[in-house]
Amino acid sequence: MRKQIAILLILMLTMSLLFGCTGQIVVSGTNPSTTPSNPTGNGDTLVKTGLYIGADISESKSAAADAEGKAKYDVTLVAVTVRDDGVIESCMIDSVPATVKFDATGAITSDTAAEVLTKNELGDNYGMKAYGGAKYEWYEQVAALANYVVGKTVDQLKNGALDETGHAADADLASTATIYLGGYVAGIEAAVNNAQHLGAHSGDKLVLASMNSVSSSKNATAEKAGSAQLDSNVTAMTMKDGVITSCYIDSVQAKVAFDAAGAITTDLTAPVQTKNQLGDNYGMKAYGGAKYEWYEQAASFAAYVTGKTPAQVAGIAVNDKTAPTDADLASSVTIGIGDFQALIAKAAA
């Protein structure tokens, strides 16, 4: 009898190690599409967490003798939570407008150390009301779209929300949102298609946060092309009672190369892929000798922080290169996680 009780206690202990306080199995070294999620047994409905990053560089221009060149970025960000039947439960939309200027000698003229703010962060300073005469600012208009999609499927959104020009056809939506919405609807559809079960439940608070920088940009020389580079780290995260219930991380490096005469050499029509989309082609294993690719490491970090508070994430021990020293995390995450920790802190603020 005592032997049976001992076996039972061992089984219970094993299950407690496998399952966190949210009831999610913690799996390291996997991408979001393979991270399983299990019901907590309390009757809550599991929902999927989705993220979309769409970067456009097509409006960039080469320098001329009488005009500076510019790398112009327009990055659309969408986060969603969605039920298994396709109904969107929550949605957030943001955008990163950034420009790096350079002259006809290939020298960057922008302050690359300046803070890069999103349109939501700019708020009224984005200037649609002050300079464009709009009734509502950008952040108010996309918030109206985000609120409009709640309770709808993508099919319902695509059938009736917009007219043939990509503007709002629904009268209630059109009363606030007068900007072109076609790209944001496409982003919502992509976020829903990307959504995975990562631990979130119906009613959890959805957060969309990004950290953006152009500080990696470099001047051109006679020997080497210059590069205007926007780095964006983004998370779609859900929380309940101060605890992270799901986390989805992706990143994009949008680069525009130019020569010593300020002429752009990048194909501006080519799609700009995120690191998750690049997958193994990002090259950490092929060229850097890493055991796990970037998307695998980012997903392992996201799974590791699920079930933790932001304070606990901030307290993860790291070395002088911000790589984790915790044995469990370091087994699948060898890159620096300082940017990830800062991203989580921003999302939770």
Coordinates of C-alpha atoms in Angstrom, one line a residue:
M1 CA 0.0 0.0 0.0
R2 CA 2.8 2.4 0.9
K3 CA 4.5 1.5 -2.4
Q4 CA 1.3 2.4 -4.3
I5 CA 1.0 5.8 -2.5
A6 CA 4.7 6.5 -3.2
I7 CA 4.2 5.8 -6.9
L8 CA 1.1 8.1 -6.9
L9 CA 3.0 10.9 -5.3
I10 CA 5.8 10.6 -7.9
L11 CA 3.3 10.7 -10.7
M12 CA 1.7 13.8 -9.2
L13 CA 5.0 15.5 -8.8
T14 CA 5.9 14.7 -12.5
M15 CA 2.7 16.2 -13.7
S16 CA 3.3 19.4 -11.6
L17 CA 6.7 19.8 -13.3
L18 CA 5.2 19.4 -16.8
F19 CA 2.4 21.8 -16.2
G20 CA 2.8 25.4 -15.2
C21 CA 0.2 27.3 -13.2
T22 CA -1.7 28.0 -16.4
G23 CA -1.9 24.4 -17.3
Q24 CA 0.3 24.8 -20.4
I25 CA 3.0 22.3 -21.2
V26 CA 6.3 24.2 -21.4
V27 CA 8.1 23.1 -24.5
S28 CA 11.6 24.5 -25.4
G29 CA 13.1 24.6 -28.9
T30 CA 9.8 24.8 -30.8
N31 CA 8.2 27.5 -32.9
P32 CA 4.7 28.9 -32.2
S33 CA 3.0 26.5 -34.6
T34 CA 4.2 23.5 -32.6
T35 CA 3.8 24.7 -29.1
P36 CA 0.9 22.7 -27.6
S37 CA -1.7 24.2 -25.2
N38 CA -4.0 22.3 -22.9
P39 CA -7.2 23.2 -21.1
T40 CA -6.9 24.3 -17.5
G41 CA -10.0 22.3 -16.5
N42 CA -11.8 25.3 -15.2
G43 CA -14.1 25.7 -18.1
D44 CA -12.4 28.7 -19.7
T45 CA -12.3 28.8 -23.5
L46 CA -8.8 28.7 -25.0
V47 CA -8.2 31.2 -27.8
K48 CA -5.3 31.6 -30.2
T49 CA -2.8 34.4 -30.3
G50 CA -1.8 35.9 -33.6
L51 CA 0.7 38.4 -34.9
Y52 CA 1.4 40.0 -38.3
I53 CA 4.3 42.3 -39.3
G54 CA 4.1 43.7 -42.8
A55 CA 7.0 45.9 -43.9
D56 CA 6.9 48.1 -47.1
I57 CA 9.9 50.0 -48.5
S58 CA 8.5 50.7 -51.9
E59 CA 8.4 54.5 -51.5
S60 CA 12.2 54.8 -50.9
K61 CA 14.1 57.0 -53.3
S62 CA 17.7 57.4 -54.5
A63 CA 19.6 60.6 -53.9
A64 CA 20.1 63.2 -56.6
A65 CA 22.4 66.2 -56.9
D66 CA 19.6 68.5 -55.7
A67 CA 17.7 66.2 -53.3
E68 CA 18.5 63.7 -50.6
G69 CA 17.6 60.1 -51.0
K70 CA 15.6 58.3 -48.4
A71 CA 14.8 54.8 -47.2
K72 CA 11.1 55.1 -46.2
Y73 CA 9.5 52.4 -44.1
D74 CA 5.9 51.7 -43.4
V75 CA 5.5 48.7 -41.1
T76 CA 2.0 47.5 -40.3
L77 CA 1.5 45.6 -37.0
V78 CA -1.6 43.6 -36.0
A79 CA -2.2 41.4 -33.0
V80 CA -5.3 39.3 -32.4
T81 CA -6.9 36.7 -30.2
V82 CA -9.2 34.4 -32.1
R83 CA -11.5 31.5 -31.2
D84 CA -11.2 28.1 -32.9
D85 CA -14.4 28.9 -34.9
G86 CA -12.6 31.9 -36.4
V87 CA -14.3 34.7 -34.4
I88 CA -12.0 37.4 -33.4
E89 CA -12.1 38.2 -29.7
S90 CA -9.7 41.1 -29.6
C91 CA -7.6 43.1 -32.0
M92 CA -4.9 45.8 -31.9
I93 CA -3.3 47.7 -34.8
D94 CA -0.2 49.9 -35.0
S95 CA 2.2 51.1 -37.6
V96 CA 5.9 52.1 -37.7
P97 CA 6.7 55.1 -39.9
A98 CA 10.4 55.6 -40.2
T99 CA 12.7 57.4 -42.7
V100 CA 16.5 57.3 -43.0
K101 CA 17.9 60.0 -45.3
F102 CA 21.2 60.0 -47.2
D103 CA 22.9 62.3 -49.7
A104 CA 24.5 61.9 -53.1
T105 CA 27.8 60.9 -51.5
G106 CA 26.3 57.9 -49.7
A107 CA 26.4 59.6 -46.3
I108 CA 23.5 59.3 -43.9
T109 CA 22.1 62.6 -42.9
S110 CA 19.4 61.4 -40.4
D111 CA 20.0 61.1 -36.7
T112 CA 20.1 57.3 -36.5
A113 CA 20.1 57.5 -32.7
A114 CA 16.8 59.2 -32.5
E115 CA 13.8 57.3 -31.0
V116 CA 11.5 55.7 -33.5
L117 CA 7.9 56.0 -32.4
T118 CA 4.9 54.1 -33.7
K119 CA 1.8 56.0 -34.9
N120 CA -0.1 55.0 -31.8
E121 CA 2.8 56.4 -29.7
L122 CA 2.9 59.6 -31.7
G123 CA -0.9 60.0 -31.0
D124 CA -2.1 63.5 -32.0
N125 CA 1.5 64.4 -33.0
Y126 CA 1.1 62.2 -36.0
G127 CA -0.7 65.3 -37.4
M128 CA -3.7 64.0 -39.4
K129 CA -5.9 66.5 -37.7
A130 CA -3.5 69.4 -37.4
Y131 CA -2.1 69.2 -40.9
G132 CA -4.5 67.1 -42.9
G133 CA -7.8 68.4 -41.7
A134 CA -9.0 65.0 -40.6
K135 CA -11.7 64.7 -38.0
Y136 CA -10.0 61.8 -36.3
E137 CA -6.4 61.0 -35.8
W138 CA -4.7 57.9 -37.2
Y139 CA -4.8 56.0 -33.8
E140 CA -8.5 56.8 -33.4
Q141 CA -9.3 55.5 -36.9
V142 CA -7.5 52.2 -36.6
A143 CA -8.9 51.7 -33.1
A144 CA -12.4 52.0 -34.7
L145 CA -11.4 49.3 -37.1
A146 CA -10.0 47.1 -34.3
N147 CA -13.2 47.5 -32.3
Y148 CA -15.3 46.8 -35.4
V149 CA -13.8 43.4 -36.1
V150 CA -14.4 42.0 -32.6
G151 CA -17.0 39.3 -32.8
K152 CA -16.6 38.8 -36.5
T153 CA -14.7 36.3 -38.7
V154 CA -12.4 37.3 -41.4
D155 CA -14.9 36.3 -44.0
Q156 CA -17.5 38.6 -42.4
L157 CA -15.0 41.4 -42.2
K158 CA -14.1 41.0 -45.9
N159 CA -17.7 40.8 -47.0
G160 CA -19.2 44.2 -46.4
A161 CA -16.7 46.2 -44.2
L162 CA -14.9 47.8 -47.1
D163 CA -15.8 49.2 -50.6
E164 CA -13.9 48.5 -53.8
T165 CA -11.4 51.3 -53.0
G166 CA -10.4 49.8 -49.6
H167 CA -12.3 52.4 -47.6
A168 CA -15.0 51.7 -45.0
A169 CA -18.3 50.8 -46.5
D170 CA -20.1 50.2 -43.1
A171 CA -21.7 53.4 -42.1
D172 CA -20.7 53.1 -38.4
L173 CA -17.1 52.4 -39.3
A174 CA -17.0 55.1 -41.9
S175 CA -18.1 57.7 -39.4
T176 CA -14.7 57.4 -37.7
A177 CA -12.3 55.6 -40.2
T178 CA -11.8 57.6 -43.4
I179 CA -8.3 56.4 -44.2
Y180 CA -7.5 53.5 -46.6
L181 CA -8.2 50.3 -44.6
G182 CA -7.4 47.6 -47.1
G183 CA -3.9 47.0 -45.9
Y184 CA -5.0 46.7 -42.3
V185 CA -7.8 44.2 -43.1
A186 CA -5.2 42.1 -45.0
G187 CA -3.0 42.3 -41.9
I188 CA -5.8 41.2 -39.7
E189 CA -6.4 38.2 -42.0
A190 CA -2.7 37.3 -41.8
A191 CA -2.7 37.6 -38.0
V192 CA -5.7 35.3 -37.8
N193 CA -4.0 32.8 -40.1
N194 CA -0.8 33.0 -38.0
A195 CA -2.7 32.5 -34.7
Q196 CA -1.7 29.6 -32.5
H197 CA -2.8 28.1 -29.2
L198 CA -0.1 29.5 -26.9
G199 CA -2.0 29.5 -23.6
A200 CA -4.4 32.5 -23.8
H201 CA -8.0 32.2 -22.7
S202 CA -11.1 34.1 -23.5
G203 CA -11.1 37.4 -21.7
D204 CA -7.3 37.7 -21.3
K205 CA -6.0 41.2 -22.1
L206 CA -4.3 41.5 -25.5
V207 CA -1.2 43.7 -25.8
L208 CA 0.7 44.7 -29.0
A209 CA 4.2 46.2 -28.4
S210 CA 7.2 47.0 -30.5
M211 CA 10.7 48.4 -30.1
N212 CA 12.1 50.0 -33.2
S213 CA 15.5 51.4 -34.1
V214 CA 17.5 52.6 -37.2
S215 CA 20.8 52.7 -35.3
S216 CA 22.3 49.9 -37.3
S217 CA 22.3 52.1 -40.5
K218 CA 25.7 52.7 -42.1
N219 CA 27.2 55.1 -44.6
A220 CA 28.3 53.9 -48.0
T221 CA 32.0 53.9 -48.9
A222 CA 33.8 53.4 -52.2
E223 CA 34.4 49.8 -51.2
K224 CA 31.1 48.9 -49.5
A225 CA 27.4 49.8 -49.9
G226 CA 25.6 51.8 -47.3
S227 CA 22.6 50.4 -45.5
A228 CA 19.5 52.1 -44.1
Q229 CA 18.2 49.5 -41.6
L230 CA 15.1 49.5 -39.5
D231 CA 15.0 46.8 -36.8
S232 CA 11.6 46.1 -35.3
N233 CA 11.1 43.6 -32.5
V234 CA 7.4 42.9 -31.9
T235 CA 5.2 40.9 -29.5
A236 CA 1.6 40.0 -29.3
M237 CA 1.1 39.1 -25.6
T238 CA -1.9 38.3 -23.4
M239 CA -2.1 38.8 -19.7
K240 CA -4.4 38.0 -16.8
D241 CA -4.0 39.2 -13.2
G242 CA -0.5 40.4 -13.9
V243 CA 0.7 37.1 -15.4
I244 CA 1.6 36.5 -19.0
T245 CA -0.8 33.9 -20.5
S246 CA 0.6 33.8 -24.1
C247 CA 3.5 35.4 -25.9
Y248 CA 4.2 35.6 -29.7
I249 CA 7.5 37.3 -30.8
D250 CA 8.7 38.2 -34.3
S251 CA 11.2 40.6 -35.7
V252 CA 12.0 42.3 -39.0
Q253 CA 15.2 43.8 -40.4
A254 CA 14.2 46.0 -43.2
K255 CA 17.2 47.1 -45.2
V256 CA 17.7 49.5 -48.1
A257 CA 21.2 49.4 -49.6
F258 CA 22.7 52.4 -51.5
D259 CA 26.0 53.1 -53.1
A260 CA 28.5 55.9 -52.7
A261 CA 26.5 58.1 -55.1
G262 CA 23.3 57.7 -53.1
A263 CA 21.7 55.3 -55.6
I264 CA 19.5 52.6 -54.1
T265 CA 20.6 49.1 -55.1
T266 CA 17.9 47.1 -53.2
D267 CA 14.9 45.8 -55.1
L268 CA 12.2 47.8 -53.6
T269 CA 9.4 45.6 -54.9
A270 CA 10.8 42.4 -53.2
P271 CA 8.8 41.3 -50.1
V272 CA 10.5 42.0 -46.8
Q273 CA 10.3 38.9 -44.7
T274 CA 10.3 38.7 -40.9
K275 CA 12.7 36.4 -39.1
N276 CA 9.9 33.9 -38.4
Q277 CA 9.1 33.9 -42.1
L278 CA 12.7 33.5 -43.1
G279 CA 12.9 30.4 -40.8
D280 CA 16.0 28.4 -41.4
N281 CA 17.0 30.8 -44.2
Y282 CA 17.9 33.4 -41.6
G283 CA 21.1 31.4 -41.4
M284 CA 22.0 31.1 -37.7
K285 CA 22.5 27.4 -38.0
A286 CA 24.0 27.4 -41.6
Y287 CA 26.4 30.3 -41.1
G288 CA 26.7 30.9 -37.4
G289 CA 26.9 27.3 -36.2
A290 CA 23.9 27.7 -33.8
K291 CA 22.0 24.7 -32.6
Y292 CA 18.7 26.4 -33.0
E293 CA 17.5 29.0 -35.5
W294 CA 16.3 32.5 -34.5
Y295 CA 12.6 31.6 -34.8
E296 CA 13.1 28.5 -32.6
Q297 CA 14.9 30.5 -30.0
A298 CA 12.4 33.3 -29.9
A299 CA 9.6 30.8 -29.6
S300 CA 11.4 29.0 -26.7
F301 CA 11.8 32.3 -24.9
A302 CA 8.1 33.1 -25.5
A303 CA 7.1 29.7 -24.1
Y304 CA 9.5 30.1 -21.1
V305 CA 8.0 33.5 -20.0
T306 CA 4.4 32.3 -20.4
G307 CA 3.1 31.8 -16.8
K308 CA 5.5 34.4 -15.4
T309 CA 5.0 38.0 -14.3
P310 CA 6.9 40.8 -16.2
A311 CA 9.0 41.3 -13.0
Q312 CA 10.1 37.6 -13.2
V313 CA 10.9 38.0 -16.9
A314 CA 13.0 41.1 -16.1
G315 CA 14.8 39.1 -13.4
I316 CA 15.9 36.3 -15.7
A317 CA 19.7 35.9 -15.2
V318 CA 21.9 36.8 -18.1
N319 CA 25.6 37.1 -18.9
D320 CA 27.5 40.2 -20.1
K321 CA 26.1 39.5 -23.6
T322 CA 22.5 39.2 -22.2
A323 CA 22.4 35.5 -23.1
P324 CA 20.4 33.6 -20.5
T325 CA 22.4 31.7 -17.8
D326 CA 19.4 29.7 -16.5
A327 CA 20.1 26.1 -17.5
D328 CA 16.6 25.3 -18.8
L329 CA 16.3 28.4 -20.9
A330 CA 20.0 28.4 -22.1
S331 CA 19.5 24.8 -23.4
S332 CA 17.5 26.3 -26.4
V333 CA 18.2 30.0 -26.2
T334 CA 21.8 31.1 -26.8
I335 CA 21.1 34.6 -28.3
G336 CA 21.0 37.7 -26.2
I337 CA 17.6 38.2 -24.7
G338 CA 18.0 41.8 -23.5
D339 CA 15.9 43.1 -26.3
F340 CA 13.2 40.5 -25.6
Q341 CA 13.2 41.4 -21.9
A342 CA 12.8 45.1 -22.8
L343 CA 10.0 44.2 -25.2
I344 CA 8.1 42.3 -22.5
A345 CA 8.6 45.2 -20.0
K346 CA 7.2 47.7 -22.6
A347 CA 4.2 45.5 -23.4
A348 CA 3.4 45.1 -19.7
A349 CA 3.8 48.8 -18.8

